[in-house]
DNA sequence: GTAGGGGTAGGT
DNA sequence: ACCTACCCCTAC
């Protein structure tokens, strides 16, 4: 039973967007031990927690806790601390501090408290324990932030910089690399082995290996890179394909050698067919169950404020035609997402026909861009709330209209970045 | 992506 | 007529 628990826990943890399952709670409920398998599960859980907090748009001291926890787990695994981990920790710590820099002066508000709590206490503990997270970059920021306490020019400079964006990018990069290192889930490895075994039997029975190979290859023509097939993981099922290998520290992959060796003996372009089938079936069941449990979930996920991954996905979106995007009305019904292409419609989501997991809705910075360049949007006066939001936004992000809009998608749902720019121009005139 | 100039529509 | 928001263009 425990093995099944582990597999299911792993599958659930690796799923993206499952707000009803907290990985930490799941693990503590199942009381796993300290075996290498469980260590991987714990790492997955921490990664999922970080990912969930990014999805919620939250970067706080809880994120720092998670990053510290991740380091400890890697220490237990005797693996090397990655640069992306150090950078993500550094910039998250800075973001946690800078968020308290909203007053104009360092003596107002809670900046001093944050500096004390994060840099004097928390990071001091890390230094004493010899943590690898204490990088040169971190020490430099520590010095700068302490200078900012006295030097108002430095304070303003840091206050006006966009730390949050960098922190999100680095956390995203960390997640990408860490999921990559974790590799295939246990279920997928088992399915690969089973598939290999079955294939071997088929070959024996038929005495015609070419026959099997050809039939298997047909379904996986999109996978050109046969040697990397074992790196498919459950995340890929959900369209969150990890980048393939380049420059990734693979020290942690050592514990996979045992299972990988089976494949190395017989590298086949079609090896991933088995795990894809298992993953697909599991996905279908989960979708069906989830559809029954909570049919309202999808609706909520369509709300702009709950747009799932836009705060996480910092990769550039495909360029949209200038002023030729879909109109506001059309967008609300059919989000203009590349991920949607070729997928089932919303109506089929809870069914078994063409099921798919919720697709992250990419942030469209300017949903108000017009389809018909002749039509003019109706004039809408700025509300005091919008003006206030704009003032706050400029304080926090400077004249980065896109960031201001992204930070407050609800308030600025009806405004483009250009609107923000124009309004600000009017305000300062 | 943003700034800034300048034009225009629509409301008062 | 005036004001404000929206739009277009160009430059960086």
PDB file of N, CA and C in Angstrom, chain A residues 356-420:
ATOM      1  N   UNK A 356      -8.429  17.602 -20.850  1.00  0.00           N
ATOM      2  CA  UNK A 356      -7.130  18.233 -20.656  1.00  0.00           C
ATOM      3  C   UNK A 356      -7.147  18.971 -19.341  1.00  0.00           C
ATOM      4  N   UNK A 357      -5.971  19.193 -18.804  1.00  0.00           N
ATOM      5  CA  UNK A 357      -5.871  19.935 -17.561  1.00  0.00           C
ATOM      6  C   UNK A 357      -6.038  21.412 -17.851  1.00  0.00           C
ATOM      7  N   UNK A 358      -6.386  22.176 -16.818  1.00  0.00           N
ATOM      8  CA  UNK A 358      -6.556  23.611 -17.048  1.00  0.00           C
ATOM      9  C   UNK A 358      -5.345  24.206 -17.734  1.00  0.00           C
ATOM     10  N   UNK A 359      -5.586  24.934 -18.766  1.00  0.00           N
ATOM     11  CA  UNK A 359      -4.484  25.543 -19.500  1.00  0.00           C
ATOM     12  C   UNK A 359      -4.154  26.888 -18.895  1.00  0.00           C
ATOM     13  N   UNK A 360      -2.896  27.100 -18.558  1.00  0.00           N
ATOM     14  CA  UNK A 360      -2.542  28.421 -18.021  1.00  0.00           C
ATOM     15  C   UNK A 360      -2.902  29.490 -19.038  1.00  0.00           C
ATOM     16  N   UNK A 361      -3.590  30.494 -18.599  1.00  0.00           N
ATOM     17  CA  UNK A 361      -3.974  31.563 -19.501  1.00  0.00           C
ATOM     18  C   UNK A 361      -2.847  32.593 -19.537  1.00  0.00           C
ATOM     19  N   UNK A 362      -2.219  32.764 -20.673  1.00  0.00           N
ATOM     20  CA  UNK A 362      -1.115  33.728 -20.717  1.00  0.00           C
ATOM     21  C   UNK A 362      -1.637  35.134 -20.521  1.00  0.00           C
ATOM     22  N   UNK A 363      -0.835  35.923 -19.890  1.00  0.00           N
ATOM     23  CA  UNK A 363      -1.270  37.286 -19.628  1.00  0.00           C
ATOM     24  C   UNK A 363      -1.262  38.077 -20.913  1.00  0.00           C
ATOM     25  N   UNK A 364      -2.401  38.588 -21.219  1.00  0.00           N
ATOM     26  CA  UNK A 364      -2.453  39.495 -22.358  1.00  0.00           C
ATOM     27  C   UNK A 364      -2.385  40.898 -21.794  1.00  0.00           C
ATOM     28  N   UNK A 365      -1.294  41.528 -22.067  1.00  0.00           N
ATOM     29  CA  UNK A 365      -1.082  42.841 -21.485  1.00  0.00           C
ATOM     30  C   UNK A 365      -2.122  43.836 -21.969  1.00  0.00           C
ATOM     31  N   UNK A 366      -2.484  43.714 -23.208  1.00  0.00           N
ATOM     32  CA  UNK A 366      -3.442  44.659 -23.751  1.00  0.00           C
ATOM     33  C   UNK A 366      -4.659  43.979 -24.330  1.00  0.00           C
ATOM     34  N   UNK A 367      -5.543  43.507 -23.476  1.00  0.00           N
ATOM     35  CA  UNK A 367      -6.721  42.824 -23.994  1.00  0.00           C
ATOM     36  C   UNK A 367      -7.658  43.793 -24.689  1.00  0.00           C
ATOM     37  N   UNK A 368      -7.357  45.069 -24.564  1.00  0.00           N
ATOM     38  CA  UNK A 368      -8.266  46.051 -25.120  1.00  0.00           C
ATOM     39  C   UNK A 368      -7.900  46.462 -26.534  1.00  0.00           C
ATOM     40  N   UNK A 369      -6.832  45.865 -27.022  1.00  0.00           N
ATOM     41  CA  UNK A 369      -6.440  46.206 -28.380  1.00  0.00           C
ATOM     42  C   UNK A 369      -7.569  45.835 -29.321  1.00  0.00           C
ATOM     43  N   UNK A 370      -7.795  46.675 -30.273  1.00  0.00           N
ATOM     44  CA  UNK A 370      -9.001  46.521 -31.065  1.00  0.00           C
ATOM     45  C   UNK A 370      -8.813  45.621 -32.270  1.00  0.00           C
ATOM     46  N   UNK A 371      -9.897  44.978 -32.642  1.00  0.00           N
ATOM     47  CA  UNK A 371      -9.885  44.158 -33.838  1.00  0.00           C
ATOM     48  C   UNK A 371     -10.127  45.062 -35.045  1.00  0.00           C
ATOM     49  N   UNK A 372     -11.072  45.916 -34.872  1.00  0.00           N
ATOM     50  CA  UNK A 372     -11.407  46.820 -35.954  1.00  0.00           C
ATOM     51  C   UNK A 372     -10.791  48.188 -35.676  1.00  0.00           C
ATOM     52  N   UNK A 373      -9.822  48.558 -36.491  1.00  0.00           N
ATOM     53  CA  UNK A 373      -9.074  49.765 -36.173  1.00  0.00           C
ATOM     54  C   UNK A 373      -9.914  51.032 -36.346  1.00  0.00           C
ATOM     55  N   UNK A 374     -11.067  50.919 -36.990  1.00  0.00           N
ATOM     56  CA  UNK A 374     -11.905  52.099 -37.166  1.00  0.00           C
ATOM     57  C   UNK A 374     -12.753  52.396 -35.940  1.00  0.00           C
ATOM     58  N   UNK A 375     -13.109  51.350 -35.234  1.00  0.00           N
ATOM     59  CA  UNK A 375     -13.988  51.546 -34.078  1.00  0.00           C
ATOM     60  C   UNK A 375     -13.212  52.134 -32.909  1.00  0.00           C
ATOM     61  N   UNK A 376     -13.803  53.057 -32.241  1.00  0.00           N
ATOM     62  CA  UNK A 376     -13.176  53.684 -31.104  1.00  0.00           C
ATOM     63  C   UNK A 376     -13.828  53.146 -29.846  1.00  0.00           C
ATOM     64  N   UNK A 377     -12.997  52.893 -28.865  1.00  0.00           N
ATOM     65  CA  UNK A 377     -13.563  52.438 -27.590  1.00  0.00           C
ATOM     66  C   UNK A 377     -14.401  53.541 -26.980  1.00  0.00           C
ATOM     67  N   UNK A 378     -15.478  53.177 -26.309  1.00  0.00           N
ATOM     68  CA  UNK A 378     -16.257  54.226 -25.658  1.00  0.00           C
ATOM     69  C   UNK A 378     -15.434  54.928 -24.595  1.00  0.00           C
ATOM     70  N   UNK A 379     -15.625  56.188 -24.499  1.00  0.00           N
ATOM     71  CA  UNK A 379     -14.860  56.974 -23.528  1.00  0.00           C
ATOM     72  C   UNK A 379     -15.287  56.589 -22.111  1.00  0.00           C
ATOM     73  N   UNK A 380     -14.319  56.351 -21.301  1.00  0.00           N
ATOM     74  CA  UNK A 380     -14.649  55.958 -19.920  1.00  0.00           C
ATOM     75  C   UNK A 380     -13.778  56.782 -18.978  1.00  0.00           C
ATOM     76  N   UNK A 381     -14.392  57.561 -18.144  1.00  0.00           N
ATOM     77  CA  UNK A 381     -13.620  58.403 -17.232  1.00  0.00           C
ATOM     78  C   UNK A 381     -12.908  57.557 -16.184  1.00  0.00           C
ATOM     79  N   UNK A 382     -11.770  58.050 -15.807  1.00  0.00           N
ATOM     80  CA  UNK A 382     -10.991  57.329 -14.810  1.00  0.00           C
ATOM     81  C   UNK A 382     -11.643  57.471 -13.437  1.00  0.00           C
ATOM     82  N   UNK A 383     -11.787  56.336 -12.760  1.00  0.00           N
ATOM     83  CA  UNK A 383     -12.359  56.361 -11.407  1.00  0.00           C
ATOM     84  C   UNK A 383     -11.246  56.735 -10.422  1.00  0.00           C
ATOM     85  N   UNK A 384     -11.644  57.263  -9.260  1.00  0.00           N
ATOM     86  CA  UNK A 384     -10.616  57.574  -8.241  1.00  0.00           C
ATOM     87  C   UNK A 384      -9.782  56.344  -7.884  1.00  0.00           C
ATOM     88  N   UNK A 385     -10.418  55.183  -7.916  1.00  0.00           N
ATOM     89  CA  UNK A 385      -9.700  53.943  -7.584  1.00  0.00           C
ATOM     90  C   UNK A 385      -8.601  53.671  -8.611  1.00  0.00           C
ATOM     91  N   UNK A 386      -8.950  53.896  -9.881  1.00  0.00           N
ATOM     92  CA  UNK A 386      -7.964  53.674 -10.936  1.00  0.00           C
ATOM     93  C   UNK A 386      -6.807  54.664 -10.802  1.00  0.00           C
ATOM     94  N   UNK A 387      -7.161  55.920 -10.532  1.00  0.00           N
ATOM     95  CA  UNK A 387      -6.119  56.943 -10.402  1.00  0.00           C
ATOM     96  C   UNK A 387      -5.199  56.598  -9.236  1.00  0.00           C
ATOM     97  N   UNK A 388      -5.824  56.182  -8.142  1.00  0.00           N
ATOM     98  CA  UNK A 388      -5.036  55.829  -6.960  1.00  0.00           C
ATOM     99  C   UNK A 388      -4.127  54.630  -7.276  1.00  0.00           C
ATOM    100  N   UNK A 389      -4.717  53.648  -7.977  1.00  0.00           N
ATOM    101  CA  UNK A 389      -3.945  52.460  -8.385  1.00  0.00           C
ATOM    102  C   UNK A 389      -2.759  52.847  -9.250  1.00  0.00           C
ATOM    103  N   UNK A 390      -2.997  53.816 -10.123  1.00  0.00           N
ATOM    104  CA  UNK A 390      -1.926  54.270 -11.010  1.00  0.00           C
ATOM    105  C   UNK A 390      -0.813  54.948 -10.212  1.00  0.00           C
ATOM    106  N   UNK A 391      -1.226  55.791  -9.263  1.00  0.00           N
ATOM    107  CA  UNK A 391      -0.218  56.481  -8.430  1.00  0.00           C
ATOM    108  C   UNK A 391       0.621  55.462  -7.659  1.00  0.00           C
ATOM    109  N   UNK A 392      -0.078  54.511  -7.056  1.00  0.00           N
ATOM    110  CA  UNK A 392       0.620  53.472  -6.288  1.00  0.00           C
ATOM    111  C   UNK A 392       1.554  52.674  -7.209  1.00  0.00           C
ATOM    112  N   UNK A 393       1.021  52.381  -8.402  1.00  0.00           N
ATOM    113  CA  UNK A 393       1.800  51.597  -9.359  1.00  0.00           C
ATOM    114  C   UNK A 393       3.080  52.300  -9.755  1.00  0.00           C
ATOM    115  N   UNK A 394       2.966  53.590 -10.015  1.00  0.00           N
ATOM    116  CA  UNK A 394       4.155  54.342 -10.419  1.00  0.00           C
ATOM    117  C   UNK A 394       5.157  54.392  -9.270  1.00  0.00           C
ATOM    118  N   UNK A 395       4.610  54.497  -8.048  1.00  0.00           N
ATOM    119  CA  UNK A 395       5.495  54.498  -6.875  1.00  0.00           C
ATOM    120  C   UNK A 395       6.289  53.200  -6.820  1.00  0.00           C
ATOM    121  N   UNK A 396       5.566  52.112  -7.068  1.00  0.00           N
ATOM    122  CA  UNK A 396       6.204  50.813  -6.900  1.00  0.00           C
ATOM    123  C   UNK A 396       7.074  50.424  -8.096  1.00  0.00           C
ATOM    124  N   UNK A 397       6.570  50.648  -9.303  1.00  0.00           N
ATOM    125  CA  UNK A 397       7.266  50.127 -10.485  1.00  0.00           C
ATOM    126  C   UNK A 397       7.899  51.217 -11.354  1.00  0.00           C
ATOM    127  N   UNK A 398       7.675  52.468 -10.994  1.00  0.00           N
ATOM    128  CA  UNK A 398       8.151  53.516 -11.893  1.00  0.00           C
ATOM    129  C   UNK A 398       7.261  53.563 -13.121  1.00  0.00           C
ATOM    130  N   UNK A 399       7.823  54.043 -14.238  1.00  0.00           N
ATOM    131  CA  UNK A 399       6.989  54.198 -15.432  1.00  0.00           C
ATOM    132  C   UNK A 399       6.981  52.920 -16.269  1.00  0.00           C
ATOM    133  N   UNK A 400       6.762  51.827 -15.589  1.00  0.00           N
ATOM    134  CA  UNK A 400       6.688  50.553 -16.288  1.00  0.00           C
ATOM    135  C   UNK A 400       5.211  50.171 -16.360  1.00  0.00           C
ATOM    136  N   UNK A 401       4.555  50.710 -17.383  1.00  0.00           N
ATOM    137  CA  UNK A 401       3.090  50.605 -17.459  1.00  0.00           C
ATOM    138  C   UNK A 401       2.622  49.168 -17.509  1.00  0.00           C
ATOM    139  N   UNK A 402       3.393  48.352 -18.199  1.00  0.00           N
ATOM    140  CA  UNK A 402       3.014  46.933 -18.302  1.00  0.00           C
ATOM    141  C   UNK A 402       2.996  46.303 -16.913  1.00  0.00           C
ATOM    142  N   UNK A 403       4.052  46.560 -16.136  1.00  0.00           N
ATOM    143  CA  UNK A 403       4.138  45.968 -14.803  1.00  0.00           C
ATOM    144  C   UNK A 403       3.022  46.491 -13.902  1.00  0.00           C
ATOM    145  N   UNK A 404       2.741  47.782 -14.049  1.00  0.00           N
ATOM    146  CA  UNK A 404       1.689  48.362 -13.225  1.00  0.00           C
ATOM    147  C   UNK A 404       0.357  47.690 -13.548  1.00  0.00           C
ATOM    148  N   UNK A 405       0.122  47.500 -14.825  1.00  0.00           N
ATOM    149  CA  UNK A 405      -1.131  46.854 -15.222  1.00  0.00           C
ATOM    150  C   UNK A 405      -1.159  45.408 -14.735  1.00  0.00           C
ATOM    151  N   UNK A 406      -0.064  44.706 -14.900  1.00  0.00           N
ATOM    152  CA  UNK A 406      -0.004  43.305 -14.474  1.00  0.00           C
ATOM    153  C   UNK A 406      -0.179  43.165 -12.969  1.00  0.00           C
ATOM    154  N   UNK A 407       0.344  44.137 -12.234  1.00  0.00           N
ATOM    155  CA  UNK A 407       0.266  44.059 -10.782  1.00  0.00           C
ATOM    156  C   UNK A 407      -1.166  44.279 -10.302  1.00  0.00           C
ATOM    157  N   UNK A 408      -1.955  44.933 -11.121  1.00  0.00           N
ATOM    158  CA  UNK A 408      -3.323  45.264 -10.705  1.00  0.00           C
ATOM    159  C   UNK A 408      -4.320  44.998 -11.827  1.00  0.00           C
ATOM    160  N   UNK A 409      -4.377  43.735 -12.285  1.00  0.00           N
ATOM    161  CA  UNK A 409      -5.181  43.438 -13.467  1.00  0.00           C
ATOM    162  C   UNK A 409      -6.666  43.749 -13.285  1.00  0.00           C
ATOM    163  N   UNK A 410      -7.144  43.665 -12.056  1.00  0.00           N
ATOM    164  CA  UNK A 410      -8.573  43.910 -11.838  1.00  0.00           C
ATOM    165  C   UNK A 410      -8.891  45.377 -12.017  1.00  0.00           C
ATOM    166  N   UNK A 411      -8.099  46.212 -11.332  1.00  0.00           N
ATOM    167  CA  UNK A 411      -8.352  47.650 -11.391  1.00  0.00           C
ATOM    168  C   UNK A 411      -8.211  48.156 -12.826  1.00  0.00           C
ATOM    169  N   UNK A 412      -7.166  47.655 -13.523  1.00  0.00           N
ATOM    170  CA  UNK A 412      -6.888  48.172 -14.857  1.00  0.00           C
ATOM    171  C   UNK A 412      -7.412  47.269 -15.967  1.00  0.00           C
ATOM    172  N   UNK A 413      -8.449  46.491 -15.634  1.00  0.00           N
ATOM    173  CA  UNK A 413      -8.994  45.559 -16.628  1.00  0.00           C
ATOM    174  C   UNK A 413      -9.442  46.283 -17.887  1.00  0.00           C
ATOM    175  N   UNK A 414      -9.871  47.517 -17.727  1.00  0.00           N
ATOM    176  CA  UNK A 414     -10.423  48.267 -18.856  1.00  0.00           C
ATOM    177  C   UNK A 414      -9.403  49.222 -19.470  1.00  0.00           C
ATOM    178  N   UNK A 415      -8.162  49.128 -19.042  1.00  0.00           N
ATOM    179  CA  UNK A 415      -7.152  50.100 -19.516  1.00  0.00           C
ATOM    180  C   UNK A 415      -5.985  49.401 -20.183  1.00  0.00           C
ATOM    181  N   UNK A 416      -5.469  50.010 -21.212  1.00  0.00           N
ATOM    182  CA  UNK A 416      -4.243  49.499 -21.840  1.00  0.00           C
ATOM    183  C   UNK A 416      -3.045  50.199 -21.199  1.00  0.00           C
ATOM    184  N   UNK A 417      -1.845  49.696 -21.501  1.00  0.00           N
ATOM    185  CA  UNK A 417      -0.640  50.359 -20.976  1.00  0.00           C
ATOM    186  C   UNK A 417      -0.569  51.793 -21.496  1.00  0.00           C
ATOM    187  N   UNK A 418      -1.010  51.958 -22.750  1.00  0.00           N
ATOM    188  CA  UNK A 418      -0.967  53.308 -23.338  1.00  0.00           C
ATOM    189  C   UNK A 418      -1.934  54.228 -22.580  1.00  0.00           C
ATOM    190  N   UNK A 419      -3.081  53.654 -22.183  1.00  0.00           N
ATOM    191  CA  UNK A 419      -4.027  54.447 -21.384  1.00  0.00           C
ATOM    192  C   UNK A 419      -3.344  54.935 -20.104  1.00  0.00           C
ATOM    193  N   UNK A 420      -2.618  54.007 -19.471  1.00  0.00           N
ATOM    194  CA  UNK A 420      -1.938  54.364 -18.222  1.00  0.00           C
ATOM    195  C   UNK A 420      -0.949  55.496 -18.490  1.00  0.00           C
TER     196      UNK A 420
END
